[in-house]
CSV table of C-alpha atoms and ligand atoms in Angstrom, one decimal:
chain,number,residue,atom,x,y,z
A,1,MET,CA,-22.8,-6.3,-4.7
A,2,PHE,CA,-21.9,-5.1,-1.2
A,3,MET,CA,-24.8,-3.9,1.0
A,4,SER,CA,-24.0,-2.2,4.3
A,5,SER,CA,-26.0,-3.5,7.2
A,6,VAL,CA,-25.5,-3.8,10.9
A,7,THR,CA,-27.8,-6.7,11.3
A,8,THR,CA,-25.9,-9.1,9.1
A,9,ALA,CA,-22.4,-10.4,9.5
A,10,PRO,CA,-19.7,-8.0,8.3
A,11,PHE,CA,-18.6,-8.4,4.7
A,12,ILE,CA,-14.9,-9.5,4.4
A,13,LEU,CA,-13.2,-7.5,1.7
A,14,ASP,CA,-10.9,-10.1,0.1
A,15,GLY,CA,-7.7,-8.4,-0.9
A,16,ILE,CA,-6.2,-11.6,-2.3
A,17,ALA,CA,-9.1,-12.1,-4.7
A,18,ILE,CA,-9.1,-8.5,-5.8
A,19,ALA,CA,-5.3,-8.5,-6.3
A,20,SER,CA,-5.6,-11.6,-8.4
A,21,GLN,CA,-8.3,-10.0,-10.6
A,22,ILE,CA,-6.1,-6.9,-11.1
A,23,LYS,CA,-3.1,-9.1,-12.0
A,24,SER,CA,-5.2,-11.0,-14.6
A,25,GLU,CA,-6.2,-7.8,-16.2
A,26,LEU,CA,-2.6,-6.6,-16.2
A,27,ALA,CA,-1.4,-9.8,-17.9
A,28,VAL,CA,-3.7,-9.1,-20.7
A,29,GLU,CA,-2.5,-5.5,-21.0
A,30,VAL,CA,1.2,-6.6,-20.9
A,31,ALA,CA,0.4,-9.1,-23.8
A,32,ALA,CA,-1.2,-6.2,-25.7
A,33,ALA,CA,1.9,-4.0,-25.1
A,34,ARG,CA,4.1,-6.8,-26.5
A,35,ASP,CA,1.9,-6.9,-29.6
A,36,HIS,CA,2.6,-3.1,-29.9
A,37,GLY,CA,6.3,-3.8,-29.8
A,38,TYR,CA,7.3,-3.0,-26.2
A,39,ILE,CA,7.7,-4.8,-22.8
A,40,PRO,CA,7.0,-2.8,-19.6
A,41,GLY,CA,10.2,-2.9,-17.5
A,42,LEU,CA,10.8,-2.4,-13.8
A,43,ALA,CA,14.2,-1.8,-12.1
A,44,VAL,CA,14.3,-2.5,-8.4
A,45,ILE,CA,17.1,-1.1,-6.2
A,46,LEU,CA,17.8,-2.9,-3.0
A,47,VAL,CA,20.6,-1.3,-1.0
A,48,GLY,CA,22.4,-3.6,1.5
A,49,GLU,CA,21.0,-6.8,2.9
A,50,VAL,CA,17.9,-6.1,5.0
A,51,PRO,CA,16.1,-9.5,5.2
A,52,ALA,CA,12.5,-8.1,5.2
A,53,SER,CA,13.4,-5.9,2.2
A,54,GLN,CA,14.9,-8.9,0.4
A,55,ILE,CA,11.6,-10.8,0.8
A,56,TYR,CA,9.5,-7.9,-0.5
A,57,VAL,CA,11.9,-7.3,-3.5
A,58,ARG,CA,11.9,-11.0,-4.4
A,59,SER,CA,8.1,-11.1,-4.5
A,60,LYS,CA,8.0,-8.0,-6.7
A,61,VAL,CA,10.4,-9.5,-9.2
A,62,LYS,CA,8.4,-12.8,-9.1
A,63,THR,CA,5.1,-11.0,-9.8
A,64,CYS,CA,6.7,-9.2,-12.7
A,65,ALA,CA,7.7,-12.6,-14.2
A,66,GLU,CA,4.2,-13.9,-13.7
A,67,LEU,CA,2.7,-11.0,-15.6
A,68,GLY,CA,5.3,-10.9,-18.4
A,69,ILE,CA,6.9,-7.6,-17.2
A,70,TYR,CA,10.6,-7.3,-17.6
A,71,SER,CA,12.4,-6.8,-14.3
A,72,GLU,CA,16.0,-6.3,-13.1
A,73,MET,CA,17.4,-6.0,-9.6
A,74,HIS,CA,20.3,-3.8,-8.5
A,75,THR,CA,21.9,-4.6,-5.2
A,76,PRO,CA,24.5,-2.0,-4.3
A,77,PRO,CA,26.2,-2.6,-0.9
A,78,ALA,CA,24.9,-0.9,2.3
A,79,SER,CA,28.1,1.2,2.3
A,80,SER,CA,27.0,2.9,-1.0
A,81,SER,CA,27.1,6.7,-0.9
A,82,THR,CA,24.2,8.9,-2.0
A,83,GLU,CA,26.4,10.0,-4.9
A,84,GLU,CA,26.9,6.4,-6.1
A,85,LEU,CA,23.2,5.7,-5.8
A,86,LEU,CA,22.4,8.9,-7.7
A,87,HIS,CA,24.6,7.7,-10.5
A,88,LEU,CA,22.7,4.4,-10.7
A,89,ILE,CA,19.4,6.2,-10.8
A,90,ALA,CA,20.6,8.5,-13.5
A,91,SER,CA,21.6,5.5,-15.6
A,92,LEU,CA,18.2,3.9,-15.1
A,93,ASN,CA,16.4,7.2,-15.9
A,94,ALA,CA,18.2,7.2,-19.3
A,95,ARG,CA,17.4,3.7,-20.3
A,96,GLU,CA,14.6,3.2,-22.8
A,97,SER,CA,13.8,-0.3,-21.7
A,98,ILE,CA,13.1,0.7,-18.1
A,99,ASP,CA,9.7,2.2,-17.4
A,100,GLY,CA,9.7,2.0,-13.6
A,101,ILE,CA,12.3,2.6,-10.9
A,102,LEU,CA,11.7,1.5,-7.4
A,103,ILE,CA,14.1,2.1,-4.4
A,104,GLN,CA,13.2,-0.3,-1.7
A,105,LEU,CA,12.9,1.6,1.6
A,106,PRO,CA,14.2,2.0,4.3
A,107,LEU,CA,17.6,3.0,3.1
A,108,PRO,CA,20.7,3.0,5.3
A,109,ALA,CA,20.8,6.0,7.7
A,110,HIS,CA,23.7,7.7,6.0
A,111,VAL,CA,21.9,7.9,2.6
A,112,ASP,CA,19.9,11.0,1.7
A,113,THR,CA,16.5,9.3,1.0
A,114,PRO,CA,14.5,12.4,-0.2
A,115,ARG,CA,17.3,13.3,-2.6
A,116,LEU,CA,17.2,9.9,-4.2
A,117,LEU,CA,13.4,9.8,-4.4
A,118,GLU,CA,13.5,13.2,-6.1
A,119,ALA,CA,16.2,12.0,-8.5
A,120,ILE,CA,14.0,9.4,-10.2
A,121,VAL,CA,12.4,11.0,-13.3
A,122,PRO,CA,8.7,11.4,-12.4
A,123,SER,CA,7.6,9.4,-15.4
A,124,LYS,CA,9.4,6.4,-14.0
A,125,ASP,CA,8.4,6.9,-10.3
A,126,VAL,CA,6.3,3.8,-9.9
A,127,ASP,CA,6.1,4.2,-6.1
A,128,GLY,CA,4.5,7.6,-6.6
A,129,PHE,CA,6.7,9.3,-4.0
A,130,HIS,CA,8.2,12.1,-6.2
A,131,PRO,CA,6.8,15.5,-5.2
A,132,ILE,CA,5.7,16.0,-8.8
A,133,ASN,CA,3.6,13.0,-8.6
A,134,SER,CA,2.2,13.8,-5.1
A,135,GLY,CA,1.4,17.3,-6.4
A,136,ARG,CA,-0.4,15.8,-9.4
A,137,LEU,CA,-2.4,13.6,-7.1
A,138,LEU,CA,-3.3,16.5,-4.8
A,139,SER,CA,-4.2,18.6,-7.8
A,140,GLY,CA,-6.8,16.0,-8.8
A,141,PHE,CA,-5.2,14.9,-12.2
A,142,PRO,CA,-7.1,12.1,-13.7
A,143,THR,CA,-6.2,8.7,-12.1
A,144,ALA,CA,-5.2,7.3,-15.4
A,145,LYS,CA,-2.5,9.9,-15.7
A,146,VAL,CA,-1.0,9.9,-12.2
A,147,LEU,CA,1.6,7.5,-10.7
A,148,ALA,CA,0.1,7.4,-7.2
A,149,PRO,CA,1.5,5.5,-4.2
A,150,CYS,CA,0.6,1.8,-4.4
A,151,THR,CA,-0.9,1.0,-0.9
A,152,PRO,CA,-3.5,3.8,-1.0
A,153,ALA,CA,-4.2,3.1,-4.7
A,154,GLY,CA,-4.9,-0.5,-3.5
A,155,ILE,CA,-7.3,0.8,-0.9
A,156,MET,CA,-9.3,2.6,-3.6
A,157,GLU,CA,-9.4,-0.5,-5.7
A,158,VAL,CA,-10.8,-2.5,-2.8
A,159,LEU,CA,-13.5,0.2,-2.2
A,160,ARG,CA,-14.4,0.6,-5.9
A,161,ARG,CA,-14.4,-3.1,-6.8
A,162,SER,CA,-16.4,-3.9,-3.7
A,163,LYS,CA,-18.9,-1.2,-4.7
A,164,ILE,CA,-18.6,0.6,-1.4
A,165,PRO,CA,-20.1,4.1,-1.8
A,166,ILE,CA,-17.4,6.8,-1.5
A,167,SER,CA,-18.9,10.0,-2.9
A,168,GLY,CA,-20.5,12.1,-0.2
A,169,GLN,CA,-19.4,9.6,2.5
A,170,ARG,CA,-17.6,10.6,5.6
A,171,ALA,CA,-14.0,9.1,5.5
A,172,VAL,CA,-11.6,9.3,8.4
A,173,VAL,CA,-7.9,8.4,7.8
A,174,ILE,CA,-5.8,7.7,10.9
A,175,GLY,CA,-2.2,8.4,9.9
A,176,ARG,CA,-0.5,11.1,7.9
A,177,SER,CA,2.5,9.4,6.4
A,178,ASN,CA,3.5,10.3,2.8
A,179,ILE,CA,3.3,6.6,1.9
A,180,VAL,CA,-0.2,5.8,3.2
A,181,GLY,CA,-2.2,8.4,5.2
A,182,LYS,CA,-1.8,11.6,3.1
A,183,PRO,CA,-2.2,10.0,-0.3
A,184,ALA,CA,-5.1,7.9,0.9
A,185,ALA,CA,-6.8,11.1,2.1
A,186,ALA,CA,-6.1,12.8,-1.3
A,187,MET,CA,-7.5,9.9,-3.2
A,188,LEU,CA,-10.7,9.8,-1.1
A,189,ILE,CA,-11.1,13.6,-1.5
A,190,ASN,CA,-10.7,13.2,-5.3
A,191,ALA,CA,-13.4,10.5,-5.1
A,192,SER,CA,-15.7,13.1,-3.4
A,193,ALA,CA,-15.6,11.7,0.1
A,194,THR,CA,-15.6,14.2,3.0
A,195,VAL,CA,-12.3,13.5,4.6
A,196,THR,CA,-10.7,14.0,8.0
A,197,ILE,CA,-7.1,13.1,8.7
A,198,CYS,CA,-6.2,12.1,12.2
A,199,HIS,CA,-2.7,11.7,13.6
A,200,SER,CA,-0.7,11.3,16.8
A,201,GLN,CA,-1.6,14.8,18.1
A,202,THR,CA,-5.3,14.5,17.3
A,203,GLN,CA,-7.6,15.1,20.3
A,204,ASN,CA,-10.8,13.2,20.9
A,205,LEU,CA,-9.9,10.7,18.3
A,206,ALA,CA,-12.7,8.2,19.1
A,207,ALA,CA,-15.3,10.9,18.7
A,208,ILE,CA,-14.0,11.6,15.2
A,209,THR,CA,-13.5,8.0,14.1
A,210,ARG,CA,-17.1,7.2,15.2
A,211,GLU,CA,-18.3,9.5,12.5
A,212,ALA,CA,-16.6,7.6,9.8
A,213,ASP,CA,-18.5,5.7,7.1
A,214,ILE,CA,-15.1,4.7,5.8
A,215,LEU,CA,-12.4,4.3,8.4
A,216,VAL,CA,-8.8,3.9,7.2
A,217,ALA,CA,-6.3,2.8,9.9
A,218,ALA,CA,-2.6,3.4,9.0
A,219,ILE,CA,-0.9,3.8,12.3
A,220,GLY,CA,1.5,1.0,12.9
A,221,ARG,CA,0.2,0.0,16.3
A,222,PRO,CA,-1.3,-3.5,16.8
A,223,GLY,CA,-5.1,-3.4,17.5
A,224,PHE,CA,-5.1,0.4,18.1
A,225,VAL,CA,-8.6,1.0,16.8
A,226,THR,CA,-11.0,-0.6,19.3
A,227,LEU,CA,-14.7,-1.4,19.1
A,228,ASP,CA,-15.8,1.9,20.7
A,229,MET,CA,-14.1,3.9,18.0
A,230,VAL,CA,-16.2,2.4,15.1
A,231,GLN,CA,-19.6,3.5,13.8
A,232,PRO,CA,-21.8,0.4,13.4
A,233,GLY,CA,-22.0,-0.5,9.7
A,234,ALA,CA,-18.8,1.4,8.8
A,235,THR,CA,-16.3,0.1,6.2
A,236,ILE,CA,-13.0,-0.5,7.9
A,237,ILE,CA,-9.8,-0.5,5.9
A,238,ASP,CA,-7.0,-1.9,8.1
A,239,VAL,CA,-3.6,-1.0,6.5
A,240,GLY,CA,-1.5,-2.0,9.5
A,241,ILE,CA,0.8,-5.0,9.4
A,242,ASN,CA,2.1,-5.7,12.9
A,243,ARG,CA,3.8,-8.9,14.0
A,244,ILE,CA,2.9,-10.0,17.5
A,245,THR,CA,5.1,-12.4,19.3
A,246,THR,CA,3.7,-12.8,22.9
A,247,GLU,CA,1.1,-15.0,24.4
A,248,ALA,CA,-0.6,-12.0,26.0
A,249,GLU,CA,-1.1,-10.3,22.6
A,250,LEU,CA,-2.4,-13.5,21.0
A,251,GLU,CA,-4.9,-13.9,23.9
A,252,ARG,CA,-5.9,-10.2,23.6
A,253,PHE,CA,-6.5,-10.2,19.9
A,254,PHE,CA,-7.5,-13.7,19.0
A,255,PRO,CA,-9.1,-15.4,22.1
A,256,GLY,CA,-10.3,-18.9,21.3
A,257,ASP,CA,-9.2,-18.6,17.6
A,258,ALA,CA,-7.8,-22.1,17.0
A,259,ALA,CA,-6.4,-21.3,13.5
A,260,ARG,CA,-4.4,-18.3,14.8
A,261,ARG,CA,-3.2,-20.4,17.8
A,262,ALA,CA,-2.0,-23.1,15.5
A,263,SER,CA,-0.2,-20.6,13.2
A,264,PHE,CA,1.3,-18.8,16.2
A,265,ASP,CA,2.6,-22.0,17.7
A,266,LYS,CA,4.2,-23.0,14.4
A,267,ARG,CA,5.8,-19.6,13.6
A,268,GLY,CA,6.2,-18.0,17.0
A,269,SER,CA,4.3,-15.0,15.8
A,270,THR,CA,1.2,-13.9,13.9
A,271,LEU,CA,0.1,-10.7,12.2
A,272,VAL,CA,-2.5,-8.2,13.5
A,273,GLY,CA,-3.6,-5.0,11.9
A,274,ASP,CA,-4.0,-1.6,13.4
A,275,VAL,CA,-7.6,-2.5,14.2
A,276,ASP,CA,-8.5,-4.8,17.1
A,277,PRO,CA,-10.2,-7.8,15.4
A,278,ALA,CA,-13.1,-7.5,18.0
A,279,ALA,CA,-14.0,-4.1,16.3
A,280,PHE,CA,-14.7,-5.9,13.0
A,281,ALA,CA,-17.8,-7.4,14.5
A,282,VAL,CA,-19.8,-4.1,14.2
A,283,ALA,CA,-18.4,-3.1,10.8
A,284,GLY,CA,-20.4,-3.3,7.6
A,285,ALA,CA,-17.3,-4.5,5.8
A,286,TYR,CA,-13.6,-4.8,6.5
A,287,THR,CA,-10.2,-5.8,5.2
A,288,PRO,CA,-8.7,-8.6,7.2
A,289,VAL,CA,-5.0,-8.9,8.2
A,290,PRO,CA,-3.4,-10.7,6.5
A,291,GLY,CA,-5.3,-11.0,3.2
A,292,GLY,CA,-6.6,-7.4,2.9
A,293,VAL,CA,-4.8,-4.3,1.8
A,294,GLY,CA,-1.4,-5.9,2.0
A,295,ALA,CA,-2.2,-8.2,-0.9
A,296,LEU,CA,-2.9,-5.2,-3.2
A,297,THR,CA,0.3,-3.3,-2.8
A,298,ILE,CA,2.4,-5.4,-5.3
A,299,ALA,CA,-0.5,-5.6,-7.7
A,300,MET,CA,-0.7,-1.8,-7.8
A,301,LEU,CA,3.1,-1.6,-8.3
A,302,MET,CA,2.6,-3.8,-11.4
A,303,ALA,CA,-0.3,-1.5,-12.5
A,304,ASN,CA,1.9,1.6,-12.1
A,305,THR,CA,4.7,-0.1,-14.1
A,306,VAL,CA,2.3,-0.9,-17.0
A,307,LYS,CA,0.8,2.6,-16.7
A,308,ALA,CA,4.2,4.3,-16.7
A,309,ALA,CA,5.2,2.3,-19.8
A,310,ARG,CA,2.0,3.3,-21.6
A,311,LEU,CA,2.2,7.0,-20.6
A,312,ARG,CA,5.8,7.3,-21.6
A,313,ARG,CA,4.8,6.1,-25.1
A,314,GLY,CA,1.9,8.5,-25.3
B,1,LIG,P1,4.2,5.8,9.8
B,1,LIG,O1,4.9,5.4,11.0
B,1,LIG,O2,5.0,6.5,8.8
B,1,LIG,O3,2.9,6.7,10.2
B,1,LIG,C1,2.1,6.3,11.2
B,1,LIG,C2,1.1,7.4,11.4
B,1,LIG,O4,0.2,7.1,12.5
B,1,LIG,C3,1.7,8.8,11.7
B,1,LIG,O5,1.2,9.7,10.8
B,1,LIG,C4,1.2,9.1,13.1
B,1,LIG,O6,0.8,10.5,13.2
B,1,LIG,C5,0.0,8.2,13.3
B,1,LIG,N1,-0.1,7.9,14.7
B,1,LIG,C6,0.8,7.3,15.5
B,1,LIG,N2,0.3,7.2,16.7
B,1,LIG,C7,-0.9,7.7,16.7
B,1,LIG,C8,-2.0,7.8,17.7
B,1,LIG,N3,-1.7,7.5,19.0
B,1,LIG,N4,-3.1,8.3,17.3
B,1,LIG,C9,-3.4,8.7,16.1
B,1,LIG,N5,-2.4,8.6,15.1
B,1,LIG,C10,-1.2,8.1,15.4
B,1,LIG,O7,3.5,4.5,9.2
B,1,LIG,P2,3.0,4.1,7.7
B,1,LIG,O8,4.2,3.9,6.8
B,1,LIG,O9,2.0,5.1,7.3
B,1,LIG,O10,2.4,2.7,8.0
B,1,LIG,C11,1.2,2.5,8.8
B,1,LIG,C12,0.9,1.1,8.9
B,1,LIG,O11,0.6,0.5,7.7
B,1,LIG,C13,2.1,0.2,9.5
B,1,LIG,O12,1.5,-0.8,10.3
B,1,LIG,C14,2.7,-0.4,8.2
B,1,LIG,O13,3.3,-1.7,8.5
B,1,LIG,C15,1.5,-0.5,7.4
B,1,LIG,N6,1.7,-0.5,5.9
B,1,LIG,C16,1.2,-1.5,5.2
B,1,LIG,C17,1.4,-1.5,3.8
B,1,LIG,C18,0.7,-2.6,3.0
B,1,LIG,O14,1.2,-2.9,2.0
B,1,LIG,N7,-0.4,-3.1,3.5
B,1,LIG,C19,2.2,-0.5,3.2
B,1,LIG,C20,2.7,0.5,4.0
B,1,LIG,C21,2.5,0.5,5.4
């Protein structure tokens, strides 16, 4: 059990271990679904050939296979029109064997992304981006009945499974995106935290973040949250995934870290979150980058696919 203390070393919230625990539980659930005569199924739509998206999609399909979830990939060309993609979504909406539909973002600029996201039938919206599902989340529908965005759902799993107190705690979320910041704030409110959302126009940011018992950083800027912005003993959830490629950044964020140096020399880059690693020193607990929240996102996509399959069958 996690105990917050400023006098002991910060507790590392191991996203990889938590994701693997969730996946083991899901494999059991998928086996039970098969016994009940159905196999949860996920359709992934990847438009065009964006290398980073191809990597993400491949690992989603691979994880489906590991858990016994049926998956299929659709790879329409980058030149596809919104109408053509709407047609594909309609055909997947109608198929009984497909429980989840995921459109890998970002889409080419000429495509009407909000229109496509709204075209997915809400019961198959495993990314949780459809306004019906975000509305249900905001309305406080029971977690078991909502398809909620995967990354913030992963944050909540990390907090709950690590027994970090949430109810009555002061939570500060930096970032107001529909993918992370806003749904993370909604989930924390639903779990009875007192929540403040900060963003690019927030004034006196450090004064607000210093009040946080739980600080969620979802900004997209390497090492943005510095030591002076953290309350000693706070739990820091670092959602950011930023690739740094310069010697100066390596020295700034990982001075004297031989393992990082070796990995940087090998790959020419390394990852840093939205929190300056120096700030972790005063935390009670924190998610590392890599190996923190990022590890949970695919596990929660799998969880949503299994949940969607169950909910559609009553
Ligand atoms: P986004 O660009 O959509 O949103 C960034 C937010 O940060 C905005 O709401 C903006 O208001 C806020 N912001 C920007 N500058 C700020 C400033 N100076 N002060 C305060 N707030 C500021 O990004 P996103 O999609 O929410 O992603 C955020 C980060 O999380 C990125 O690093 C992204 O790579 C990462 N991410 C990780 C996962 C995962 O699986 N771990 C999933 C999604 C996103």
